[in-house]
Amino acid sequence: MTGGERTVSLVTGGNRGIGREVCRQLGALGHTVLLTARSLPAAEEAAAELRAGGGDVHPVALDVRDRASAEQAARETRERFGRLDVLVNNAAIAYDTWQRAATADLDVVAEAADTNLYGPWRTTQAFLPLLRAGRHGRIVNVSSEAASLTSMGGGTPAYTASKAALNALTRMLSAELRGEGILVNSVCPGWVATDMGGPGGRPVREGAAGIVWAATLPDSGPTGGFFRDGLPLPW
Ligand code: NAP
């Protein structure tokens, strides 16, 4: 089986929250969607639900903390689809509202970095050959306005530092891959009512829409930017 004429898109942490909704919206746009999760049963369950809604959604196991898992997912993608067009680095952990930078547990900081920074980094490295084989190379790093140095205050140190470094990765990758037509951007989904965001945020549909916008940019679209709802945010 190959991706054929459909755009082939992969989302990390696609089993719940914003990632699941990004999978749903990309499926509704006609993409072939690789819904990945660190738990294969969780990916299978979410993909089955989205397929029942009409999307061409396929479950794949991918734990972003594990290089071997990322490489296995890339092998599976190559065998089944031959390429990747869109990579959405969505999976993240550790919104550490209970910590302050001055006293932070650095083990928590390191765990956050392993998932939120090295996760997208190792996933991108594993899939880059497939993105190069694709037609529309788009990488979306799901970030947060908490990472904006311009407005940064104290608090959530593990999360904030990991996302600020993720924004740096966006800048470096965008500069390195621009010449190959691969567009790399950071997107803040806003405050969204998920397990991470808690109650009171906006619906996942709205938070996911800005990620889908960056995932479906035309070839003339921006790269190396930081956006929410398609509008630039200050770094
Ligand atoms: P969420 O509801 O907590 O979901 C997080 C997702 O990441 C889950 O699917 C989780 O899988 C997955 N994940 C965690 N560690 C993983 C790993 N090692 N490998 C693969 N998947 C892993 O979070 P969310 O609110 O949807 O957040 C999605 C993105 O938006 C994150 O990057 C977050 O930082 C960003 N964001 C969210 C908000 C907000 O208000 N919600 C605001 C700004 C930015 P499991 O089910 O296996 O745990």
PDB file of C-alpha atoms and ligand atoms in Angstrom:
ATOM      1  CA  MET A   1       0.000   0.000   0.000  1.00  0.00           C
ATOM      2  CA  THR A   2       1.239   3.533  -0.683  1.00  0.00           C
ATOM      3  CA  GLY A   3      -0.065   6.991   0.205  1.00  0.00           C
ATOM      4  CA  GLY A   4      -1.064   7.497  -3.454  1.00  0.00           C
ATOM      5  CA  GLU A   5      -2.218  11.040  -4.179  1.00  0.00           C
ATOM      6  CA  ARG A   6      -3.254  11.742  -0.618  1.00  0.00           C
ATOM      7  CA  THR A   7      -1.067  13.878   1.597  1.00  0.00           C
ATOM      8  CA  VAL A   8       0.498  11.586   4.230  1.00  0.00           C
ATOM      9  CA  SER A   9       0.520  13.193   7.695  1.00  0.00           C
ATOM     10  CA  LEU A  10       1.793  11.902  11.031  1.00  0.00           C
ATOM     11  CA  VAL A  11       0.843  13.219  14.463  1.00  0.00           C
ATOM     12  CA  THR A  12       2.598  12.304  17.727  1.00  0.00           C
ATOM     13  CA  GLY A  13       0.440  11.917  20.818  1.00  0.00           C
ATOM     14  CA  GLY A  14      -2.576  11.427  18.556  1.00  0.00           C
ATOM     15  CA  ASN A  15      -4.619   9.283  20.930  1.00  0.00           C
ATOM     16  CA  ARG A  16      -6.166  12.112  22.967  1.00  0.00           C
ATOM     17  CA  GLY A  17      -6.396  15.876  23.409  1.00  0.00           C
ATOM     18  CA  ILE A  18      -5.282  18.272  20.710  1.00  0.00           C
ATOM     19  CA  GLY A  19      -3.340  15.601  18.802  1.00  0.00           C
ATOM     20  CA  ARG A  20      -6.429  13.451  18.340  1.00  0.00           C
ATOM     21  CA  GLU A  21      -8.384  16.441  17.044  1.00  0.00           C
ATOM     22  CA  VAL A  22      -5.558  17.362  14.636  1.00  0.00           C
ATOM     23  CA  CYS A  23      -5.799  13.781  13.291  1.00  0.00           C
ATOM     24  CA  ARG A  24      -9.566  14.191  12.884  1.00  0.00           C
ATOM     25  CA  GLN A  25      -9.259  17.527  11.072  1.00  0.00           C
ATOM     26  CA  LEU A  26      -6.462  16.327   8.755  1.00  0.00           C
ATOM     27  CA  GLY A  27      -8.541  13.224   7.983  1.00  0.00           C
ATOM     28  CA  ALA A  28     -11.518  15.449   7.121  1.00  0.00           C
ATOM     29  CA  LEU A  29      -9.245  17.327   4.674  1.00  0.00           C
ATOM     30  CA  GLY A  30      -8.551  14.021   2.892  1.00  0.00           C
ATOM     31  CA  HIS A  31      -5.092  13.307   4.272  1.00  0.00           C
ATOM     32  CA  THR A  32      -3.900   9.811   5.018  1.00  0.00           C
ATOM     33  CA  VAL A  33      -3.257  10.206   8.749  1.00  0.00           C
ATOM     34  CA  LEU A  34      -0.810   8.178  10.818  1.00  0.00           C
ATOM     35  CA  LEU A  35      -2.223   8.524  14.320  1.00  0.00           C
ATOM     36  CA  THR A  36       0.665   7.637  16.599  1.00  0.00           C
ATOM     37  CA  ALA A  37       0.708   6.995  20.335  1.00  0.00           C
ATOM     38  CA  ARG A  38       3.155   5.449  22.771  1.00  0.00           C
ATOM     39  CA  SER A  39       0.475   2.829  23.484  1.00  0.00           C
ATOM     40  CA  LEU A  40      -0.455   0.915  20.317  1.00  0.00           C
ATOM     41  CA  PRO A  41      -3.887  -0.093  21.729  1.00  0.00           C
ATOM     42  CA  ALA A  42      -4.609   3.581  22.465  1.00  0.00           C
ATOM     43  CA  ALA A  43      -3.626   4.485  18.892  1.00  0.00           C
ATOM     44  CA  GLU A  44      -5.781   1.654  17.527  1.00  0.00           C
ATOM     45  CA  GLU A  45      -8.811   2.709  19.556  1.00  0.00           C
ATOM     46  CA  ALA A  46      -8.569   6.398  18.556  1.00  0.00           C
ATOM     47  CA  ALA A  47      -7.860   5.555  14.897  1.00  0.00           C
ATOM     48  CA  ALA A  48     -10.873   3.211  14.767  1.00  0.00           C
ATOM     49  CA  GLU A  49     -13.122   5.984  16.102  1.00  0.00           C
ATOM     50  CA  LEU A  50     -11.836   8.464  13.520  1.00  0.00           C
ATOM     51  CA  ARG A  51     -12.120   5.907  10.713  1.00  0.00           C
ATOM     52  CA  ALA A  52     -15.751   5.396  11.721  1.00  0.00           C
ATOM     53  CA  GLY A  53     -16.142   9.146  11.117  1.00  0.00           C
ATOM     54  CA  GLY A  54     -14.813   8.736   7.571  1.00  0.00           C
ATOM     55  CA  GLY A  55     -11.107   9.554   7.952  1.00  0.00           C
ATOM     56  CA  ASP A  56      -8.292   7.511   6.392  1.00  0.00           C
ATOM     57  CA  VAL A  57      -6.587   7.107   9.776  1.00  0.00           C
ATOM     58  CA  HIS A  58      -3.982   4.443  10.613  1.00  0.00           C
ATOM     59  CA  PRO A  59      -2.620   3.583  14.069  1.00  0.00           C
ATOM     60  CA  VAL A  60       1.153   3.449  14.593  1.00  0.00           C
ATOM     61  CA  ALA A  61       3.148   2.941  17.822  1.00  0.00           C
ATOM     62  CA  LEU A  62       5.566   5.783  18.552  1.00  0.00           C
ATOM     63  CA  ASP A  63       7.050   6.686  21.931  1.00  0.00           C
ATOM     64  CA  VAL A  64       8.875   9.958  21.312  1.00  0.00           C
ATOM     65  CA  ARG A  65      11.298   9.262  24.196  1.00  0.00           C
ATOM     66  CA  ASP A  66      12.605   6.161  22.432  1.00  0.00           C
ATOM     67  CA  ARG A  67      14.850   6.425  19.360  1.00  0.00           C
ATOM     68  CA  ALA A  68      14.242   2.779  18.417  1.00  0.00           C
ATOM     69  CA  SER A  69      10.477   3.364  18.532  1.00  0.00           C
ATOM     70  CA  ALA A  70      10.782   6.445  16.268  1.00  0.00           C
ATOM     71  CA  GLU A  71      12.987   4.528  13.838  1.00  0.00           C
ATOM     72  CA  GLN A  72      10.576   1.577  13.811  1.00  0.00           C
ATOM     73  CA  ALA A  73       7.650   3.935  13.112  1.00  0.00           C
ATOM     74  CA  ALA A  74       9.644   5.487  10.255  1.00  0.00           C
ATOM     75  CA  ARG A  75      10.406   2.018   8.792  1.00  0.00           C
ATOM     76  CA  GLU A  76       6.720   1.107   9.022  1.00  0.00           C
ATOM     77  CA  THR A  77       5.764   4.379   7.311  1.00  0.00           C
ATOM     78  CA  ARG A  78       8.282   3.795   4.513  1.00  0.00           C
ATOM     79  CA  GLU A  79       7.020   0.249   3.895  1.00  0.00           C
ATOM     80  CA  ARG A  80       3.340   1.210   3.912  1.00  0.00           C
ATOM     81  CA  PHE A  81       3.339   4.699   2.382  1.00  0.00           C
ATOM     82  CA  GLY A  82       6.799   5.349   0.907  1.00  0.00           C
ATOM     83  CA  ARG A  83       7.023   8.924   2.169  1.00  0.00           C
ATOM     84  CA  LEU A  84       5.788  11.489   4.682  1.00  0.00           C
ATOM     85  CA  ASP A  85       4.453  14.936   3.794  1.00  0.00           C
ATOM     86  CA  VAL A  86       3.522  16.387   7.195  1.00  0.00           C
ATOM     87  CA  LEU A  87       4.992  15.776  10.671  1.00  0.00           C
ATOM     88  CA  VAL A  88       3.138  17.246  13.662  1.00  0.00           C
ATOM     89  CA  ASN A  89       5.282  17.066  16.805  1.00  0.00           C
ATOM     90  CA  ASN A  90       2.421  17.337  19.303  1.00  0.00           C
ATOM     91  CA  ALA A  91       3.206  14.961  22.196  1.00  0.00           C
ATOM     92  CA  ALA A  92       4.264  16.695  25.404  1.00  0.00           C
ATOM     93  CA  ILE A  93       4.225  16.325  29.194  1.00  0.00           C
ATOM     94  CA  ALA A  94       4.890  18.121  32.464  1.00  0.00           C
ATOM     95  CA  TYR A  95       2.949  21.353  32.663  1.00  0.00           C
ATOM     96  CA  ASP A  96       4.601  21.807  36.052  1.00  0.00           C
ATOM     97  CA  THR A  97       2.440  24.464  37.697  1.00  0.00           C
ATOM     98  CA  TRP A  98       3.672  23.227  41.092  1.00  0.00           C
ATOM     99  CA  GLN A  99       7.294  24.267  40.463  1.00  0.00           C
ATOM    100  CA  ARG A 100       9.370  27.445  40.424  1.00  0.00           C
ATOM    101  CA  ALA A 101      12.678  27.758  38.550  1.00  0.00           C
ATOM    102  CA  ALA A 102      14.547  28.668  41.737  1.00  0.00           C
ATOM    103  CA  THR A 103      13.681  25.363  43.411  1.00  0.00           C
ATOM    104  CA  ALA A 104      12.734  23.111  40.467  1.00  0.00           C
ATOM    105  CA  ASP A 105      13.429  19.369  40.594  1.00  0.00           C
ATOM    106  CA  LEU A 106      15.912  19.040  37.739  1.00  0.00           C
ATOM    107  CA  ASP A 107      14.876  15.412  37.196  1.00  0.00           C
ATOM    108  CA  VAL A 108      11.446  16.760  36.202  1.00  0.00           C
ATOM    109  CA  VAL A 109      13.139  19.365  33.993  1.00  0.00           C
ATOM    110  CA  ALA A 110      15.165  16.620  32.295  1.00  0.00           C
ATOM    111  CA  GLU A 111      12.081  14.413  31.825  1.00  0.00           C
ATOM    112  CA  ALA A 112      10.216  17.323  30.236  1.00  0.00           C
ATOM    113  CA  ALA A 113      13.138  17.985  27.910  1.00  0.00           C
ATOM    114  CA  ASP A 114      13.342  14.310  26.944  1.00  0.00           C
ATOM    115  CA  THR A 115       9.718  14.320  25.747  1.00  0.00           C
ATOM    116  CA  ASN A 116       9.080  17.949  24.716  1.00  0.00           C
ATOM    117  CA  LEU A 117      12.445  18.813  23.108  1.00  0.00           C
ATOM    118  CA  TYR A 118      14.390  15.633  22.332  1.00  0.00           C
ATOM    119  CA  GLY A 119      11.079  13.922  21.418  1.00  0.00           C
ATOM    120  CA  PRO A 120      10.377  16.218  18.442  1.00  0.00           C
ATOM    121  CA  TRP A 121      14.105  16.288  17.652  1.00  0.00           C
ATOM    122  CA  ARG A 122      14.544  12.516  17.466  1.00  0.00           C
ATOM    123  CA  THR A 123      11.200  12.071  15.697  1.00  0.00           C
ATOM    124  CA  THR A 124      12.198  14.658  13.080  1.00  0.00           C
ATOM    125  CA  GLN A 125      15.590  12.991  12.582  1.00  0.00           C
ATOM    126  CA  ALA A 126      13.952   9.585  12.135  1.00  0.00           C
ATOM    127  CA  PHE A 127      11.404  10.890   9.599  1.00  0.00           C
ATOM    128  CA  LEU A 128      13.554  13.393   7.697  1.00  0.00           C
ATOM    129  CA  PRO A 129      14.473  10.960   4.898  1.00  0.00           C
ATOM    130  CA  LEU A 130      10.746  10.281   4.400  1.00  0.00           C
ATOM    131  CA  LEU A 131       9.903  14.002   4.518  1.00  0.00           C
ATOM    132  CA  ARG A 132      12.539  14.555   1.850  1.00  0.00           C
ATOM    133  CA  ALA A 133      10.825  11.867  -0.227  1.00  0.00           C
ATOM    134  CA  GLY A 134       7.475  13.639   0.222  1.00  0.00           C
ATOM    135  CA  ARG A 135       6.015  16.450  -1.787  1.00  0.00           C
ATOM    136  CA  HIS A 136       5.069  19.147   0.670  1.00  0.00           C
ATOM    137  CA  GLY A 137       7.451  18.769   3.631  1.00  0.00           C
ATOM    138  CA  ARG A 138       5.834  20.470   6.600  1.00  0.00           C
ATOM    139  CA  ILE A 139       6.969  20.169  10.225  1.00  0.00           C
ATOM    140  CA  VAL A 140       4.797  21.656  12.961  1.00  0.00           C
ATOM    141  CA  ASN A 141       6.281  21.861  16.448  1.00  0.00           C
ATOM    142  CA  VAL A 142       3.418  22.321  18.896  1.00  0.00           C
ATOM    143  CA  SER A 143       4.733  24.888  21.335  1.00  0.00           C
ATOM    144  CA  SER A 144       3.215  27.350  23.778  1.00  0.00           C
ATOM    145  CA  GLU A 145       3.142  31.086  24.293  1.00  0.00           C
ATOM    146  CA  ALA A 146       4.605  30.210  27.716  1.00  0.00           C
ATOM    147  CA  ALA A 147       7.863  29.801  25.753  1.00  0.00           C
ATOM    148  CA  SER A 148       7.819  33.380  24.455  1.00  0.00           C
ATOM    149  CA  LEU A 149      10.926  35.086  25.870  1.00  0.00           C
ATOM    150  CA  THR A 150       9.275  38.463  25.301  1.00  0.00           C
ATOM    151  CA  SER A 151       6.490  37.844  27.822  1.00  0.00           C
ATOM    152  CA  MET A 152       8.130  35.114  29.941  1.00  0.00           C
ATOM    153  CA  GLY A 153       7.642  35.311  33.700  1.00  0.00           C
ATOM    154  CA  GLY A 154       8.266  32.753  36.434  1.00  0.00           C
ATOM    155  CA  GLY A 155       6.676  29.357  36.884  1.00  0.00           C
ATOM    156  CA  THR A 156       6.177  26.044  35.016  1.00  0.00           C
ATOM    157  CA  PRO A 157       9.982  25.909  34.574  1.00  0.00           C
ATOM    158  CA  ALA A 158      10.345  22.388  33.147  1.00  0.00           C
ATOM    159  CA  TYR A 159       7.613  22.917  30.576  1.00  0.00           C
ATOM    160  CA  THR A 160       8.595  26.491  29.700  1.00  0.00           C
ATOM    161  CA  ALA A 161      12.304  25.755  29.233  1.00  0.00           C
ATOM    162  CA  SER A 162      11.545  22.696  27.093  1.00  0.00           C
ATOM    163  CA  LYS A 163       9.198  24.669  24.832  1.00  0.00           C
ATOM    164  CA  ALA A 164      11.609  27.634  24.546  1.00  0.00           C
ATOM    165  CA  ALA A 165      14.283  25.169  23.392  1.00  0.00           C
ATOM    166  CA  LEU A 166      11.755  23.591  21.014  1.00  0.00           C
ATOM    167  CA  ASN A 167      11.280  27.045  19.477  1.00  0.00           C
ATOM    168  CA  ALA A 168      15.050  27.235  18.983  1.00  0.00           C
ATOM    169  CA  LEU A 169      14.892  23.850  17.229  1.00  0.00           C
ATOM    170  CA  THR A 170      12.183  25.259  14.951  1.00  0.00           C
ATOM    171  CA  ARG A 171      14.484  28.134  13.971  1.00  0.00           C
ATOM    172  CA  MET A 172      17.477  25.881  13.305  1.00  0.00           C
ATOM    173  CA  LEU A 173      15.551  23.262  11.325  1.00  0.00           C
ATOM    174  CA  SER A 174      13.741  25.906   9.300  1.00  0.00           C
ATOM    175  CA  ALA A 175      17.051  27.472   8.278  1.00  0.00           C
ATOM    176  CA  GLU A 176      18.591  24.098   7.428  1.00  0.00           C
ATOM    177  CA  LEU A 177      15.589  22.713   5.504  1.00  0.00           C
ATOM    178  CA  ARG A 178      14.290  25.840   3.765  1.00  0.00           C
ATOM    179  CA  GLY A 179      16.345  25.070   0.646  1.00  0.00           C
ATOM    180  CA  GLU A 180      14.615  21.677   0.340  1.00  0.00           C
ATOM    181  CA  GLY A 181      11.143  23.204   0.476  1.00  0.00           C
ATOM    182  CA  ILE A 182      10.426  21.846   3.965  1.00  0.00           C
ATOM    183  CA  LEU A 183       8.609  24.453   6.055  1.00  0.00           C
ATOM    184  CA  VAL A 184       9.130  24.293   9.840  1.00  0.00           C
ATOM    185  CA  ASN A 185       7.040  26.342  12.254  1.00  0.00           C
ATOM    186  CA  SER A 186       6.116  26.506  15.939  1.00  0.00           C
ATOM    187  CA  VAL A 187       2.439  26.797  16.810  1.00  0.00           C
ATOM    188  CA  CYS A 188       0.773  27.677  20.111  1.00  0.00           C
ATOM    189  CA  PRO A 189      -2.747  26.205  20.219  1.00  0.00           C
ATOM    190  CA  GLY A 190      -3.861  28.688  22.886  1.00  0.00           C
ATOM    191  CA  TRP A 191      -5.310  27.580  26.203  1.00  0.00           C
ATOM    192  CA  VAL A 192      -7.285  24.445  25.330  1.00  0.00           C
ATOM    193  CA  ALA A 193      -9.557  22.303  27.510  1.00  0.00           C
ATOM    194  CA  THR A 194      -7.656  18.995  27.557  1.00  0.00           C
ATOM    195  CA  ASP A 195      -6.154  16.782  30.247  1.00  0.00           C
ATOM    196  CA  MET A 196      -3.110  19.074  30.182  1.00  0.00           C
ATOM    197  CA  GLY A 197      -4.970  22.375  29.859  1.00  0.00           C
ATOM    198  CA  GLY A 198      -7.706  21.532  32.383  1.00  0.00           C
ATOM    199  CA  PRO A 199     -11.258  22.862  32.258  1.00  0.00           C
ATOM    200  CA  GLY A 200     -12.059  26.385  31.058  1.00  0.00           C
ATOM    201  CA  GLY A 201      -9.893  26.555  27.936  1.00  0.00           C
ATOM    202  CA  ARG A 202     -11.227  26.762  24.425  1.00  0.00           C
ATOM    203  CA  PRO A 203     -12.483  23.670  22.608  1.00  0.00           C
ATOM    204  CA  VAL A 204      -9.910  21.314  21.044  1.00  0.00           C
ATOM    205  CA  ARG A 205     -11.430  22.090  17.642  1.00  0.00           C
ATOM    206  CA  GLU A 206     -10.184  25.686  17.890  1.00  0.00           C
ATOM    207  CA  GLY A 207      -6.779  24.811  19.318  1.00  0.00           C
ATOM    208  CA  ALA A 208      -6.168  22.189  16.643  1.00  0.00           C
ATOM    209  CA  ALA A 209      -7.174  24.494  13.775  1.00  0.00           C
ATOM    210  CA  GLY A 210      -4.016  26.633  14.035  1.00  0.00           C
ATOM    211  CA  ILE A 211      -1.861  23.485  13.938  1.00  0.00           C
ATOM    212  CA  VAL A 212      -3.715  22.224  10.861  1.00  0.00           C
ATOM    213  CA  TRP A 213      -3.173  25.658   9.281  1.00  0.00           C
ATOM    214  CA  ALA A 214       0.607  25.257   9.660  1.00  0.00           C
ATOM    215  CA  ALA A 215       0.447  21.624   8.516  1.00  0.00           C
ATOM    216  CA  THR A 216      -1.283  22.602   5.269  1.00  0.00           C
ATOM    217  CA  LEU A 217       0.654  25.744   4.292  1.00  0.00           C
ATOM    218  CA  PRO A 218       1.176  26.299   0.570  1.00  0.00           C
ATOM    219  CA  ASP A 219       4.727  25.999  -0.797  1.00  0.00           C
ATOM    220  CA  SER A 220       4.961  29.812  -0.600  1.00  0.00           C
ATOM    221  CA  GLY A 221       4.024  29.756   3.102  1.00  0.00           C
ATOM    222  CA  PRO A 222       6.173  30.968   5.996  1.00  0.00           C
ATOM    223  CA  THR A 223       8.940  28.981   7.675  1.00  0.00           C
ATOM    224  CA  GLY A 224      10.771  29.584  10.940  1.00  0.00           C
ATOM    225  CA  GLY A 225       7.792  31.352  12.504  1.00  0.00           C
ATOM    226  CA  PHE A 226       5.827  31.167  15.755  1.00  0.00           C
ATOM    227  CA  PHE A 227       2.071  31.355  15.305  1.00  0.00           C
ATOM    228  CA  ARG A 228      -1.271  31.051  17.012  1.00  0.00           C
ATOM    229  CA  ASP A 229      -4.435  30.879  14.922  1.00  0.00           C
ATOM    230  CA  GLY A 230      -2.335  31.661  11.846  1.00  0.00           C
ATOM    231  CA  LEU A 231      -1.071  34.944  13.309  1.00  0.00           C
ATOM    232  CA  PRO A 232       2.549  35.618  14.382  1.00  0.00           C
ATOM    233  CA  LEU A 233       3.509  35.495  18.071  1.00  0.00           C
ATOM    234  CA  PRO A 234       6.591  37.262  19.465  1.00  0.00           C
ATOM    235  CA  TRP A 235       9.512  34.901  20.233  1.00  0.00           C
TER     236      TRP A 235
HETATM  237  P1  NAP B   1      -2.669  16.093  26.674  1.00  0.00           P
HETATM  238  O1  NAP B   1      -4.146  16.106  26.614  1.00  0.00           O
HETATM  239  O2  NAP B   1      -1.976  15.946  27.982  1.00  0.00           O
HETATM  240  O3  NAP B   1      -2.125  14.983  25.645  1.00  0.00           O
HETATM  241  C1  NAP B   1      -0.746  14.762  25.553  1.00  0.00           C
HETATM  242  C2  NAP B   1      -0.505  13.714  24.492  1.00  0.00           C
HETATM  243  O4  NAP B   1       0.920  13.500  24.415  1.00  0.00           O
HETATM  244  C3  NAP B   1      -1.133  12.361  24.816  1.00  0.00           C
HETATM  245  O5  NAP B   1      -1.582  11.761  23.637  1.00  0.00           O
HETATM  246  C4  NAP B   1       0.036  11.596  25.412  1.00  0.00           C
HETATM  247  O6  NAP B   1      -0.081  10.198  25.294  1.00  0.00           O
HETATM  248  C5  NAP B   1       1.134  12.100  24.494  1.00  0.00           C
HETATM  249  N1  NAP B   1       2.472  11.756  24.988  1.00  0.00           N
HETATM  250  C6  NAP B   1       3.057  12.066  26.165  1.00  0.00           C
HETATM  251  N2  NAP B   1       4.285  11.499  26.247  1.00  0.00           N
HETATM  252  C7  NAP B   1       4.461  10.805  25.094  1.00  0.00           C
HETATM  253  C8  NAP B   1       5.507  10.019  24.568  1.00  0.00           C
HETATM  254  N3  NAP B   1       6.636   9.800  25.259  1.00  0.00           N
HETATM  255  N4  NAP B   1       5.360   9.501  23.320  1.00  0.00           N
HETATM  256  C9  NAP B   1       4.240   9.701  22.621  1.00  0.00           C
HETATM  257  N5  NAP B   1       3.190  10.408  23.066  1.00  0.00           N
HETATM  258  C10 NAP B   1       3.308  10.961  24.286  1.00  0.00           C
HETATM  259  O7  NAP B   1      -2.075  17.459  26.063  1.00  0.00           O
HETATM  260  P2  NAP B   1      -2.729  18.513  25.018  1.00  0.00           P
HETATM  261  O8  NAP B   1      -3.340  19.601  25.796  1.00  0.00           O
HETATM  262  O9  NAP B   1      -3.507  17.796  23.983  1.00  0.00           O
HETATM  263  O10 NAP B   1      -1.383  19.106  24.392  1.00  0.00           O
HETATM  264  C11 NAP B   1      -0.972  18.844  23.068  1.00  0.00           C
HETATM  265  C12 NAP B   1       0.145  19.815  22.733  1.00  0.00           C
HETATM  266  O11 NAP B   1      -0.333  21.165  22.860  1.00  0.00           O
HETATM  267  C13 NAP B   1       1.354  19.704  23.657  1.00  0.00           C
HETATM  268  O12 NAP B   1       2.539  19.911  22.920  1.00  0.00           O
HETATM  269  C14 NAP B   1       1.147  20.850  24.627  1.00  0.00           C
HETATM  270  O13 NAP B   1       2.347  21.295  25.217  1.00  0.00           O
HETATM  271  C15 NAP B   1       0.549  21.892  23.701  1.00  0.00           C
HETATM  272  N6  NAP B   1      -0.196  22.965  24.392  1.00  0.00           N
HETATM  273  C16 NAP B   1      -1.342  22.682  25.056  1.00  0.00           C
HETATM  274  C17 NAP B   1      -2.030  23.718  25.673  1.00  0.00           C
HETATM  275  C18 NAP B   1      -3.340  23.476  26.395  1.00  0.00           C
HETATM  276  O14 NAP B   1      -3.905  24.451  26.940  1.00  0.00           O
HETATM  277  N7  NAP B   1      -3.867  22.270  26.417  1.00  0.00           N
HETATM  278  C19 NAP B   1      -1.536  25.039  25.621  1.00  0.00           C
HETATM  279  C20 NAP B   1      -0.350  25.268  24.935  1.00  0.00           C
HETATM  280  C21 NAP B   1       0.302  24.226  24.310  1.00  0.00           C
HETATM  281  P3  NAP B   1      -0.562   9.244  26.529  1.00  0.00           P
HETATM  282  O15 NAP B   1      -2.066   9.188  26.433  1.00  0.00           O
HETATM  283  O16 NAP B   1       0.119   7.947  26.271  1.00  0.00           O
HETATM  284  O17 NAP B   1      -0.105   9.904  27.806  1.00  0.00           O
END
